[in-house]
Coordinates of C-alpha atoms in Angstrom, one line a residue:
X863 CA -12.1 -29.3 -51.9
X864 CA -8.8 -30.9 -52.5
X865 CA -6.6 -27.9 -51.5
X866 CA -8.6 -27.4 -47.8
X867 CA -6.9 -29.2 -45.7
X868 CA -3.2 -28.5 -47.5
X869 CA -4.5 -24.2 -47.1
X870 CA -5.4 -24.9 -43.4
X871 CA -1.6 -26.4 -42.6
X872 CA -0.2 -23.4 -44.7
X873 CA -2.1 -20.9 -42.6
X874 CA -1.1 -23.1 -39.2
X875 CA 2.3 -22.4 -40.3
X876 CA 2.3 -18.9 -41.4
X877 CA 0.4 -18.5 -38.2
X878 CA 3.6 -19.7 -36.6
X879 CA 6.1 -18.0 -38.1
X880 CA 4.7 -14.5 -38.6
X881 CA 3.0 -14.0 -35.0
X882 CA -0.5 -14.5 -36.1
X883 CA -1.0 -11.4 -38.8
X884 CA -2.7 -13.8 -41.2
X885 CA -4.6 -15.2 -38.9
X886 CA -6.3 -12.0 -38.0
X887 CA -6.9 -11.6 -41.4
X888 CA -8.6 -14.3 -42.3
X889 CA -10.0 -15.2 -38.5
X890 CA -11.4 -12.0 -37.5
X891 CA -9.0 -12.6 -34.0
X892 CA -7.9 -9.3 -32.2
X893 CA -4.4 -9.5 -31.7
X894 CA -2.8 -8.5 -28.5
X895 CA 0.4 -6.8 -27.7
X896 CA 1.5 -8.6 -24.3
X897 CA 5.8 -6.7 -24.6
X898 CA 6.2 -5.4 -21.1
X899 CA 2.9 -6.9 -19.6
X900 CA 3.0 -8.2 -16.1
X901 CA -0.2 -11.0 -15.4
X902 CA -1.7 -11.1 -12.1
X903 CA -0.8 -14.2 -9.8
X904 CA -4.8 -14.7 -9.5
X905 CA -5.2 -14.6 -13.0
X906 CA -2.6 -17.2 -14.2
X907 CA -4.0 -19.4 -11.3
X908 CA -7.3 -19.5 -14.1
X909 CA -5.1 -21.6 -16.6
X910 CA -2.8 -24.5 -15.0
X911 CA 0.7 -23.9 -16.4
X912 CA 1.1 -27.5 -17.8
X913 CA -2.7 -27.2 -19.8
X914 CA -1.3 -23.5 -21.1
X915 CA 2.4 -25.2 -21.9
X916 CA 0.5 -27.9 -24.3
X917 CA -2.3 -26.0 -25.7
X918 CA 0.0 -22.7 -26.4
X919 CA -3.1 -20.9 -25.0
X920 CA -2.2 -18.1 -21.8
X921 CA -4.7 -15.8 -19.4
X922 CA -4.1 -12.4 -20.2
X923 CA -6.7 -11.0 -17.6
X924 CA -10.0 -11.0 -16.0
X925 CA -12.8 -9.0 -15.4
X926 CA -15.7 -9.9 -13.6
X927 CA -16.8 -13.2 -15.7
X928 CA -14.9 -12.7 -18.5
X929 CA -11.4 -13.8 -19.2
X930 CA -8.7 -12.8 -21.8
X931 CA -7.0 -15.4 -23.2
X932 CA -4.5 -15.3 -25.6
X933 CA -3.8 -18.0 -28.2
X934 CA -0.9 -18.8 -30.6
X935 CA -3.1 -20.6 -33.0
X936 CA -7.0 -19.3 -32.6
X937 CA -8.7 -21.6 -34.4
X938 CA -7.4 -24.8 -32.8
X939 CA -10.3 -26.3 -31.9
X940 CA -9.1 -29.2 -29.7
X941 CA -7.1 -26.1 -27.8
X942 CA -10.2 -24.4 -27.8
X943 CA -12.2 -27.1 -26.1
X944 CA -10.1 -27.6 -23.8
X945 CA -9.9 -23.9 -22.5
X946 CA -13.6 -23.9 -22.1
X947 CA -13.2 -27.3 -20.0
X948 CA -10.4 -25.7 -17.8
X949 CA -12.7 -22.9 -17.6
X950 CA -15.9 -24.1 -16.3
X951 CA -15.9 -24.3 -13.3
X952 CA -15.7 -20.8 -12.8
X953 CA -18.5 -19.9 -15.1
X954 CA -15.7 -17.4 -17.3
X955 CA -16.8 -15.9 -20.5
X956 CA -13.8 -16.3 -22.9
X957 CA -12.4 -13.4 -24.5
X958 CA -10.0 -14.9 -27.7
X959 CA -6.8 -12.8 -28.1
X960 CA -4.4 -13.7 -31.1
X961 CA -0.6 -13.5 -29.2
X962 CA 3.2 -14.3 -30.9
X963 CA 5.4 -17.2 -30.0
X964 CA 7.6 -14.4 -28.2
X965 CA 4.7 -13.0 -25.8
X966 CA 3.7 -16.7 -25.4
X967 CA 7.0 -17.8 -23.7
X968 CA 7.0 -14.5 -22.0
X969 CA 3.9 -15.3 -20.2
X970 CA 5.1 -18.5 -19.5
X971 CA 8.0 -17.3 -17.9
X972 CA 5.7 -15.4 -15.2
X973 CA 4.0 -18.7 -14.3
X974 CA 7.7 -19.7 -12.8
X975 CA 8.7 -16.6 -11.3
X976 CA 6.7 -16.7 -7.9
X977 CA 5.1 -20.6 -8.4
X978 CA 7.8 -22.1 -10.1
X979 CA 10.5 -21.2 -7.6
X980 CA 7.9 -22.1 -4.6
X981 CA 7.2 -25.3 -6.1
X982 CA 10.7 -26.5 -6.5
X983 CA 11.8 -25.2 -3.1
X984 CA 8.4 -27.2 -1.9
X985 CA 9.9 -30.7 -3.7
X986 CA 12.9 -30.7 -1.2
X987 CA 10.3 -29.8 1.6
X988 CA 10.9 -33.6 3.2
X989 CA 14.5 -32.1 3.4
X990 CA 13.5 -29.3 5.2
X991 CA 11.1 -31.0 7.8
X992 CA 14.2 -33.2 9.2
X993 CA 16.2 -30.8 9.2
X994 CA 13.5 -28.3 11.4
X995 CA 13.3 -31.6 13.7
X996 CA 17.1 -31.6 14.1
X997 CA 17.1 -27.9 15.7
X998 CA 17.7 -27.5 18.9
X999 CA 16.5 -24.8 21.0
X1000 CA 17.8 -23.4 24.1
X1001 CA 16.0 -20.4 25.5
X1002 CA 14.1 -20.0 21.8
X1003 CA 17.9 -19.4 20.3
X1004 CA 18.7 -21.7 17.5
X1005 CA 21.6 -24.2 17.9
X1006 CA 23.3 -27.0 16.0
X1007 CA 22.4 -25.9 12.7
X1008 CA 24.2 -24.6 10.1
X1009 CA 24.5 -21.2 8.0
X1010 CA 25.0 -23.8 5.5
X1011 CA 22.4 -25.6 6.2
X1012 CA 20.3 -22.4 6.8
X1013 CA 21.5 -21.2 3.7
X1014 CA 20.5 -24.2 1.3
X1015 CA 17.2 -25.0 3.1
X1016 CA 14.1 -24.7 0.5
X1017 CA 12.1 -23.3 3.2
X1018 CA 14.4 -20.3 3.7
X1019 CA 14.4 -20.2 -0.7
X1020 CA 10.2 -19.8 -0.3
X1021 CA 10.6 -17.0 2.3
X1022 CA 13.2 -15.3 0.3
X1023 CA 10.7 -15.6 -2.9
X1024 CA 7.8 -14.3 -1.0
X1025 CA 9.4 -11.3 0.5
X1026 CA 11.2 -10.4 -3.0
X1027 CA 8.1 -10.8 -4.8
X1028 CA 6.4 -8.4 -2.2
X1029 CA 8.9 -5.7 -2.7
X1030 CA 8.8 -5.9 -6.4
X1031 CA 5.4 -6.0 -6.4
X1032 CA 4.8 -2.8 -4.3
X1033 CA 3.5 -4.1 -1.7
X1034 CA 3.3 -2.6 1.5
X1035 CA 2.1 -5.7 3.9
X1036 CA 2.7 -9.5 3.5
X1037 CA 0.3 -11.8 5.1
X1038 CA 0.7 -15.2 6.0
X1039 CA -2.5 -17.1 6.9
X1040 CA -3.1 -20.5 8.0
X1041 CA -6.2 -22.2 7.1
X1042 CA -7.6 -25.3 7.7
X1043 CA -6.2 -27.5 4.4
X1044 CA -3.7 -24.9 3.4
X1045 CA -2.2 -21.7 3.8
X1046 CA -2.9 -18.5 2.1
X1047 CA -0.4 -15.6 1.6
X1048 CA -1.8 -12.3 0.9
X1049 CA 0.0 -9.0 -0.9
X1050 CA -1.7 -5.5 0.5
X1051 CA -0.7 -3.4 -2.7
X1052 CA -2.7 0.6 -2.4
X1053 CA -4.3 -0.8 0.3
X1054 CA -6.1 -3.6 -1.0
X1055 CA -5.2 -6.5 -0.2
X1056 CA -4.8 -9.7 -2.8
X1057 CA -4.0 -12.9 -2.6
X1058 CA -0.9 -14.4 -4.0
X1059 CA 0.0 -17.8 -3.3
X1060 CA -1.9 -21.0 -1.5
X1061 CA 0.8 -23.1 -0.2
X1062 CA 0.6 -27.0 1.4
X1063 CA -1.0 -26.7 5.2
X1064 CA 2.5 -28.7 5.9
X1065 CA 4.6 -25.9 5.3
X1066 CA 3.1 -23.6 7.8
X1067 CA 5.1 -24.7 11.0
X1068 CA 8.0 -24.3 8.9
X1069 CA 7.7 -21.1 7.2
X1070 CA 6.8 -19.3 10.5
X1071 CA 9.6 -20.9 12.1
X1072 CA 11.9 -19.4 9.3
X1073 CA 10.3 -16.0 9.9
X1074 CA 10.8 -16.0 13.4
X1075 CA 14.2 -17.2 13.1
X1076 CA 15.2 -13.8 10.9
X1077 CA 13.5 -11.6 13.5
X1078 CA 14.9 -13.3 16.4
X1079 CA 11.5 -13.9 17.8
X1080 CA 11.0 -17.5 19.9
X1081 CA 10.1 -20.3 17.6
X1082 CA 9.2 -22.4 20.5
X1083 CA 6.6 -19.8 21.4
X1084 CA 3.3 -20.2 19.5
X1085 CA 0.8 -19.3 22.4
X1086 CA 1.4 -15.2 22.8
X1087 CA 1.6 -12.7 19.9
X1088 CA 5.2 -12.0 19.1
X1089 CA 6.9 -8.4 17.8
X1090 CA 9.9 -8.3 15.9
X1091 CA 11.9 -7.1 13.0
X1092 CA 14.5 -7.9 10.5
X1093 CA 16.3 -6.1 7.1
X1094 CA 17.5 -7.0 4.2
X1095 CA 19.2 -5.5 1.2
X1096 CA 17.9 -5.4 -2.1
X1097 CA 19.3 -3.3 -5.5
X1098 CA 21.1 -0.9 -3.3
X1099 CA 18.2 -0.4 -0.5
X1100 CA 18.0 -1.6 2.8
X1101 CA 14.6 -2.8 3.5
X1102 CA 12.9 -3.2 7.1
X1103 CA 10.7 -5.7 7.9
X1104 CA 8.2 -5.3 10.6
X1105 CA 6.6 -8.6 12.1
X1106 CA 3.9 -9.6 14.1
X1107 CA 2.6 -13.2 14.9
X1108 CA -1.2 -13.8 16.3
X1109 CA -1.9 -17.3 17.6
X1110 CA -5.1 -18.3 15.7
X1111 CA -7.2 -21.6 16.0
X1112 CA -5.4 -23.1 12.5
X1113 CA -2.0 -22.3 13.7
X1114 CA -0.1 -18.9 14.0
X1115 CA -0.5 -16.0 11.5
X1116 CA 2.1 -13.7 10.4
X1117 CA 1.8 -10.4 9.2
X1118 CA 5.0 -7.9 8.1
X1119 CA 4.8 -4.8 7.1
X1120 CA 7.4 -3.7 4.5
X1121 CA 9.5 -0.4 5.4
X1122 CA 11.2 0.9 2.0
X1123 CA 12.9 4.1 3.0
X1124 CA 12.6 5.5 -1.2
X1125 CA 9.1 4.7 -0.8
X1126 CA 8.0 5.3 2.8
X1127 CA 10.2 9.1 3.2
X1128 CA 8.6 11.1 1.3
X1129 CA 8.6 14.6 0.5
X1130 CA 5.2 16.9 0.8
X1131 CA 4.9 17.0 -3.2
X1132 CA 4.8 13.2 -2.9
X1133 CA 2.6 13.3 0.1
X1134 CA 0.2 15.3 -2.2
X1135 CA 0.3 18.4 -0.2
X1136 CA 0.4 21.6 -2.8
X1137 CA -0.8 25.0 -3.2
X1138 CA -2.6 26.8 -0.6
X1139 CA -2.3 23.7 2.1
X1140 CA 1.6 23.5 1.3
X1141 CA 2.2 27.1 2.0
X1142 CA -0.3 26.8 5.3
X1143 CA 2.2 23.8 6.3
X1144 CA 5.5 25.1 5.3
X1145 CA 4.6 28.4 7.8
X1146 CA 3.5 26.4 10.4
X1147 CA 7.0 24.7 10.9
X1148 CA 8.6 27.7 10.4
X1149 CA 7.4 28.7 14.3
X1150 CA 10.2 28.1 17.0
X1151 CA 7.6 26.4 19.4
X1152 CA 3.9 25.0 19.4
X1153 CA 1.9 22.2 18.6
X1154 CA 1.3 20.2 14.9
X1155 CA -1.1 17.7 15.3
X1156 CA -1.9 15.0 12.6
X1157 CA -5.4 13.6 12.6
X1158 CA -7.5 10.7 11.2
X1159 CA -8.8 7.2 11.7
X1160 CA -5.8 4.3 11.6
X1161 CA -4.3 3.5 8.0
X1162 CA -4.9 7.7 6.7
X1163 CA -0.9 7.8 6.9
X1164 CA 0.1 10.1 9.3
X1165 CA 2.8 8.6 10.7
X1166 CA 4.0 9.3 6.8
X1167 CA 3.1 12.6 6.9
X1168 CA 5.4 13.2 10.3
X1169 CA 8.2 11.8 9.1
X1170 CA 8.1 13.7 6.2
X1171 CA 7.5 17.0 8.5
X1172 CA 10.8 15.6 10.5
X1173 CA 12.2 15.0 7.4
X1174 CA 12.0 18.9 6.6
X1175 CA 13.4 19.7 9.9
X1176 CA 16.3 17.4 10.2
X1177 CA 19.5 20.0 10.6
X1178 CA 22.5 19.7 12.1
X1179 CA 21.7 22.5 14.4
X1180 CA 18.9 20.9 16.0
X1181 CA 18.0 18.1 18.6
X1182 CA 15.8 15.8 17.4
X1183 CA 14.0 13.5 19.6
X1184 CA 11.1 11.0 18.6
X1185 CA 8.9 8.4 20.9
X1186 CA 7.2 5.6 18.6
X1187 CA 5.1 2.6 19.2
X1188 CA 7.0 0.9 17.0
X1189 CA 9.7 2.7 15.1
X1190 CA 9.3 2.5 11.3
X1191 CA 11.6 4.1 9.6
X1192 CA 15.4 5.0 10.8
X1193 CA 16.1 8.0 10.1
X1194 CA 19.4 9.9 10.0
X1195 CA 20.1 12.7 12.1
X1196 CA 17.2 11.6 14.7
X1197 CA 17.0 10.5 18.2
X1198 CA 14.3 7.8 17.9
X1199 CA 12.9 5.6 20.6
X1200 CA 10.5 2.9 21.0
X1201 CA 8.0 2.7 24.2
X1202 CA 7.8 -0.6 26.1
X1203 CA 4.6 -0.5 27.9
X1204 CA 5.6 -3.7 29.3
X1205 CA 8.2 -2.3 31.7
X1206 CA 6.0 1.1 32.1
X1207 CA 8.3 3.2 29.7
X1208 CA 5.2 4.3 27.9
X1209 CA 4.8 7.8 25.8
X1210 CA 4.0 9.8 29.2
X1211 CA 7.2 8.5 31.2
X1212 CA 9.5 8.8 28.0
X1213 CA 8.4 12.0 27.4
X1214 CA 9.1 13.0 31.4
X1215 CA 12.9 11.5 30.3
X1216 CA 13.2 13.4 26.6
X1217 CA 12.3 16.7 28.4
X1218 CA 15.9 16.3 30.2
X1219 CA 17.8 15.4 26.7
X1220 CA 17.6 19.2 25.9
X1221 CA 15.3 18.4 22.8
X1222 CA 14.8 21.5 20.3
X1223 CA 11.7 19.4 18.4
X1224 CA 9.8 16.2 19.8
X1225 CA 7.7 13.5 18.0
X1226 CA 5.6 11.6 19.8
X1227 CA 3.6 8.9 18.1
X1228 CA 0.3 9.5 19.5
X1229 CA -1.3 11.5 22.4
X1230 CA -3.6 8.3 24.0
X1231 CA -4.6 9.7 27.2
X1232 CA -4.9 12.8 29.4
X1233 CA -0.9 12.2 31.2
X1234 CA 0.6 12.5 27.8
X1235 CA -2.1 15.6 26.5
X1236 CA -1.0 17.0 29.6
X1237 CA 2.3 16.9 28.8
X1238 CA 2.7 17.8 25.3
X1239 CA 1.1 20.7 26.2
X1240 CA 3.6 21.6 28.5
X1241 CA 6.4 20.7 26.4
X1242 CA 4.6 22.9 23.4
X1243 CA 4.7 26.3 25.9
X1244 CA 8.3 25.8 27.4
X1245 CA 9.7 26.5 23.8
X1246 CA 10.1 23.1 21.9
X1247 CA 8.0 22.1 18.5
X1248 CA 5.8 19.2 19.1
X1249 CA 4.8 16.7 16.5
X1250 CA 1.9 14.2 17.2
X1251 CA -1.5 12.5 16.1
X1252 CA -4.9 12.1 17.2
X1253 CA -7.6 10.2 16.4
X1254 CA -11.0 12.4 15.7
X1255 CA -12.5 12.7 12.1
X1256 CA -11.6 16.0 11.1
X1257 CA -9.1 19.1 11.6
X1258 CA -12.1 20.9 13.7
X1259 CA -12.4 18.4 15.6
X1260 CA -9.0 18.1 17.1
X1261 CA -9.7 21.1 19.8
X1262 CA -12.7 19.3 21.1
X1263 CA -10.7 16.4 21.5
X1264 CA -8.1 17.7 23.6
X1265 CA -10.2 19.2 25.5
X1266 CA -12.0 16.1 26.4
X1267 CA -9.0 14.8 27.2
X1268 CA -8.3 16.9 30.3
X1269 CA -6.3 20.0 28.6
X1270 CA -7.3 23.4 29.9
X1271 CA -9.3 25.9 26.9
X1272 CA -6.9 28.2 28.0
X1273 CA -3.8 26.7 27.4
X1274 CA -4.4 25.9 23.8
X1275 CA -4.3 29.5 21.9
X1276 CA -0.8 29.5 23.0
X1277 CA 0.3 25.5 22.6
X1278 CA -1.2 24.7 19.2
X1279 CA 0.0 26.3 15.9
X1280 CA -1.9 23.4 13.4
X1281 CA -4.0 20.8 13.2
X1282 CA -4.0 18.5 10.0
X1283 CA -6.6 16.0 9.2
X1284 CA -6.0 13.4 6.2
X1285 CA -7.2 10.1 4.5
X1286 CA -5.5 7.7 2.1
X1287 CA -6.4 7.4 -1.5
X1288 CA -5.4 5.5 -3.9
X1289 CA -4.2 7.3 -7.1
X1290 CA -4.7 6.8 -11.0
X1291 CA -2.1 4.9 -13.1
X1292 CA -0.9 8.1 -15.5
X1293 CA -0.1 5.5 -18.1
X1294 CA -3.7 4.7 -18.9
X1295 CA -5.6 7.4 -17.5
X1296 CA -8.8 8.9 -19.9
X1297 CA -10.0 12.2 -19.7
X1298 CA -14.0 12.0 -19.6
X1299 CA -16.8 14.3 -18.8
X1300 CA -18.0 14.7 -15.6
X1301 CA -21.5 14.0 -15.2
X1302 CA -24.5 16.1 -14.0
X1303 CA -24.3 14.7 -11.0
X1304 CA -20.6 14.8 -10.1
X1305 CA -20.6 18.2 -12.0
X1306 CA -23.1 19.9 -9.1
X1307 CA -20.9 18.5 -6.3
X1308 CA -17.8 19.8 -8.4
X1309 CA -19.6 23.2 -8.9
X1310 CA -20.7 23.3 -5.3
X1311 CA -17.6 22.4 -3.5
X1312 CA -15.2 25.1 -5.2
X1313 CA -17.3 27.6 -6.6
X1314 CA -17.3 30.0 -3.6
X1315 CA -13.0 29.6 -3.1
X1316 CA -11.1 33.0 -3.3
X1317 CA -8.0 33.2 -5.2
X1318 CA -5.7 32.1 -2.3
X1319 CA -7.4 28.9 -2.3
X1320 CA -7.1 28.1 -5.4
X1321 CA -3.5 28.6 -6.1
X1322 CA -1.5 26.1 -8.7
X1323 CA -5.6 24.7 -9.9
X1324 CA -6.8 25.6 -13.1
X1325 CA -9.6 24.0 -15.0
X1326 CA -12.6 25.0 -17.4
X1327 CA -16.4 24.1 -17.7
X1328 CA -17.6 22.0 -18.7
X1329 CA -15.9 19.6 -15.7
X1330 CA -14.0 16.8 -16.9
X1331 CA -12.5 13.7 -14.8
X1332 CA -10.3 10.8 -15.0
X1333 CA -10.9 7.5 -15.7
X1334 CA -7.9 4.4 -15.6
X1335 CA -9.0 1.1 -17.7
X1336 CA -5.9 -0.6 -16.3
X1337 CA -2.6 -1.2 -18.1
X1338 CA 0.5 -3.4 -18.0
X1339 CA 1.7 -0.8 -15.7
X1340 CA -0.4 -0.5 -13.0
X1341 CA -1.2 -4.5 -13.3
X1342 CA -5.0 -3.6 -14.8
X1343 CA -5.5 -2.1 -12.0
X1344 CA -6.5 1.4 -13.2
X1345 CA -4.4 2.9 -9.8
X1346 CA -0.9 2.9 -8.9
X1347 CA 0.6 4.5 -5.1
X1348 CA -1.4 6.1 -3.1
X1349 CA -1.4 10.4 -2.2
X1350 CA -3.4 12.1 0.6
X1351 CA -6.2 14.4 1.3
X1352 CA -5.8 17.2 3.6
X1353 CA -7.2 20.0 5.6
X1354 CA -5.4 22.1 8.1
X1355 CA -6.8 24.2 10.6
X1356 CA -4.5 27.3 11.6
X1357 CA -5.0 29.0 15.5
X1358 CA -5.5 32.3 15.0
X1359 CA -7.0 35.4 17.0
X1360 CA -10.8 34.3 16.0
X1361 CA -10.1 31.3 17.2
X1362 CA -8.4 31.9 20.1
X1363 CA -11.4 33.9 21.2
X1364 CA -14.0 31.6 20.0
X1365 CA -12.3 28.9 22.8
X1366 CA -11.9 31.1 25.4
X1367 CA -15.5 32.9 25.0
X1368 CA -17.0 28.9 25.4
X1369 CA -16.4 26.1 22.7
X1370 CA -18.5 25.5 20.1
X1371 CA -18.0 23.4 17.1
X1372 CA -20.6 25.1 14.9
X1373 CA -18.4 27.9 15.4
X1374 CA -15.3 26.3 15.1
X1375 CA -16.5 25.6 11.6
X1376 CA -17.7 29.3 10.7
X1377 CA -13.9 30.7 11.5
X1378 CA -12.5 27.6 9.5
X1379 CA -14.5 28.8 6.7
X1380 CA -13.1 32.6 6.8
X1381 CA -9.5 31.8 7.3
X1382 CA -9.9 29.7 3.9
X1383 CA -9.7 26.1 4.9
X1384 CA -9.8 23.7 2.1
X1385 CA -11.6 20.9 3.8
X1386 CA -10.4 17.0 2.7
X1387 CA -13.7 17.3 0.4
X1388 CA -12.6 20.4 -1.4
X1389 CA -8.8 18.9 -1.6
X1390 CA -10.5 15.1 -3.3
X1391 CA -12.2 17.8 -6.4
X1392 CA -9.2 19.6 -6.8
X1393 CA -7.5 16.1 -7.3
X1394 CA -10.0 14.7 -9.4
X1395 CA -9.8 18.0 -11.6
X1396 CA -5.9 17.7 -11.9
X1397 CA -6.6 14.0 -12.8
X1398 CA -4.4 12.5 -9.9
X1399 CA -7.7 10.4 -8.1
X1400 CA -11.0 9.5 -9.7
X1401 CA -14.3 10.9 -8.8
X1402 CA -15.6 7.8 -7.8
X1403 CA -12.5 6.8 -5.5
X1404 CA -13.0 10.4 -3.8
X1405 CA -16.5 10.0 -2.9
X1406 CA -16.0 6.4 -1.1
X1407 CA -12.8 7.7 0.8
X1408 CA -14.8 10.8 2.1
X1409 CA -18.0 8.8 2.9
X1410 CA -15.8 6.3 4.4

């Protein structure tokens, strides 16, 4: 009995000094191996630093109701108490992870990478505010302030930490929104977007302000949405920023959209374009005039997929010309041009205008209304390549569309060489992705879906019965996510001499469909099973994108 209490301060020790083996040994604790691991900003908000600081205790992640903690020491009871008091409000299971001194401090170090820096740039905000009141505006420029001022202003060092942690976070949008006590800034990483940061409601005014100030937008303005854009340079990459403002009830909201040029350009292997639908594509620009029309609903990425088609066809010997509403990447080698509906130069009147720059190919961001179908197809038949998009649900329906939209039948056997539909999807993190079988269920859809595909079709995909599929747990890679980036789906619909008679004998979708089938379409479905078969996307994933 005498040697209890002198064992337990042995073991404390040893627990100490040796990263916790003992302790697993006698405690039953799983240990943990936290060396690379990045924590979520939600899940650190769980555990306040200062209660994680003196009870050496850390949130590792959560899921659902139950939260990973790790612990230096695992059978501190006082430690433990108090994690189940910090904890209740939320209702959280505790998971009990044995962690080292070293992945300890590392963890603690994340706590101040985004929230540390804000909150010491927030302690000089009183700073800040008289200085904001000292601006003087004339004409929404900016006057008798500083660069030094600028430079040294904690507001400006809470911007620059937001829009750094975006960008090393992947993230593809920032938002900045004002509520009624606070404000809440948002990450959209793979298309889902998660919050990142609640700030003081006082900083709002101020943080705009800042925003504006970069994109050379009015700051005195707060009644009209506002457009604008900015750059900065990070590692060696210039990075665009895209902003918008929207005047809400709680004050003004901010959104920018991040425009990485290494992750934004990207090639058709990165698009997720391969076998048969790569070769389809790749002989489709190959034609010296005609029509390639991108289709889906807004967010599929095909603006993406047209630079990426531009992209391939950037060469010296050609004149490039692009209208866009707005312009999101710069690109080398192009002509590219932004519409301003506001003083009429719209995509119909600046195509009237790029017909007289003797262009060889012509992007236009998006056919909206019967002027500019009417003249795309013009500019498609007097010998230039045309690049656009649409918005209809699939690559059949595209023909249809254009028809609606004033274009003679006649006209387009001879204008329109492809039409491409595609959606977004997110894909799974290769680090921690698990090879599982398929069931019955996702099996007969598998079975349905490729079974009756010719050779052709099937080009570069192998696999074997009985079907298996990819699963992602989540990793320190992917943030426990389970995905990381995001690829296509595709299905491109070729104009051929079926076709062409098929339009000109009297439309008919149904029909449209039947000569998609014998020219060997791979529909987006079809495209989703090969994915999931390679082990690129889930099963699950596919189905919601495609019943989306």
């Amino acid at each position: 009995m005498g040697n209890g209490p002198w064992k337990q301060r042995l073991k404390a020790e040893l627990i100490h000094f040796y990263h916790i083996d003992m302790a697993n040994q006698d405690l039953k604790v799983p240990s943990i191996d936290l060396t690379g691991r990045k924590i979520l900003v939600e899940v650190l908000k769980e555990i306040p630093e200062e209660a994680a600081t003196f009870y050496k205790f850390v949130p590792i992640s959560r899921q659902g109701k139950i939260l990973e903690v790790g612990m230096i020491n695992p059978d501190d009871l006082k430690a433990k108490e108090a994690l189940r008091f910090i904890t209740r409000r939320n209702y959280l299971e505790l998971k009990i992870f044995a962690i080292s001194q070293e992945h300890f401090r590392d963890v603690l170090k994340q706590y101040r990478s985004l929230r540390g820096e804000v909150k010491k740039a927030l302690k000089q905000l009183e700073t800040e505010i008289k200085i904001e009141e000292k601006v003087k505006l004339v004409e929404g420029k900016v006057e008798g302030i500083t660069d030094k001022i600028v430079s040294d202003a904690p507001i400006t060092k809470i911007v620059a930490v937001i829009l750094k942690h975006a960008i090393e976070g992947g993230a593809s949008d920032i938002h900045i929104e004002p509520a009624e006590n606070e404000v809440r800034v948002r990450f959209r990483v793979d298309g889902v977007l998660y919050t990142s940061l609640v700030l003081p409601k006082e900083t709002q005014a101020a943080i705009v302000s800042r925003i504006k100030i970069l994109s050379k937008l009015k700051i005195d303005e707060t009644r009209v949405p506002q457009d604008g854009r900015f750059h900065t340079v990070v590692g060696n990459n210039k990075i665009d920023f895209r902003i918008s403002t929207l005047p809400t009830p709680g004050g003004e909201k901010v959104a920018l959209r991040i425009l990485d040029p290494t992750v934004g350009l990207k090639s058709f292997a990165g698009l997720g374009l391969q076998g048969y639908n790569l070769d389809i594509l790749e002989k489709g620009i190959q034609n010296p005039f005609g029509m390639i029309l991108l289709t889906g609903p807004t967010g599929s990425g095909k603006t993406t997929t047209l630079y990426a088609i531009l992209n391939k066809l950037n060469q010296e010997k050609v004149n490039i010309i692009s209208l866009e509403d707005p312009i999101e990447y710069f690109i080398k080698g192009l002509n590219q041009s932004q519409i301003k509906p506001g003083i009429d130069y719209t995509f119909a009147s600046g195509l009237r205008h790029i017909l007289r720059q003797d262009p060889d190919i012509i992007m236009v961001g998006e056919i909206r209304d019967e002027e500019t179908a009417g003249l795309v197809i013009h500019a498609a038949l007097t010998g230039h390549i045309l690049l656009s998009t649409l918005h209809t649900n699939n690559a059949i329906g595209v023909i249809p569309r254009l028809i609606d939209m004033g274009v003679g039948p006649f006209l387009l056997p001879t204008s329109l060489n492809l039409a491409i539909a595609q959606r977004l999807i997110r894909r799974l993190c290769q680090k921690c992705k698990k090879e599982v079988a398929a069931s019955t269920k996702a099996a007969e859809m598998i079975e349905q879906e490729i079974s009756s595909l010719d050779s052709d079709q099937r080009k570069g995909f192998t696999w074997q019965k009985p079907y298996k599929i990819y699963r992602a747990k989540g990793c320190k890679f992917c943030g426990n996510k389970g995905t990381k980036g995001r690829m296509a789906l595709f299905e491109i619909l070729i104009m051929t001499p079926q076709l062409e008679a098929i339009i000109n004998q009297g439309l008919s979708e149904s029909k449209i469909k039947e000569e998609a089938q014998r020219q060997g379409m791979i529909t987006i479905k079809q495209d989703g099973i090969f994915k999931v078969l390679q082990g690129s996307i889930s099963f699950e994933e596919m189905v919601k994108v495609i019943e989306e």
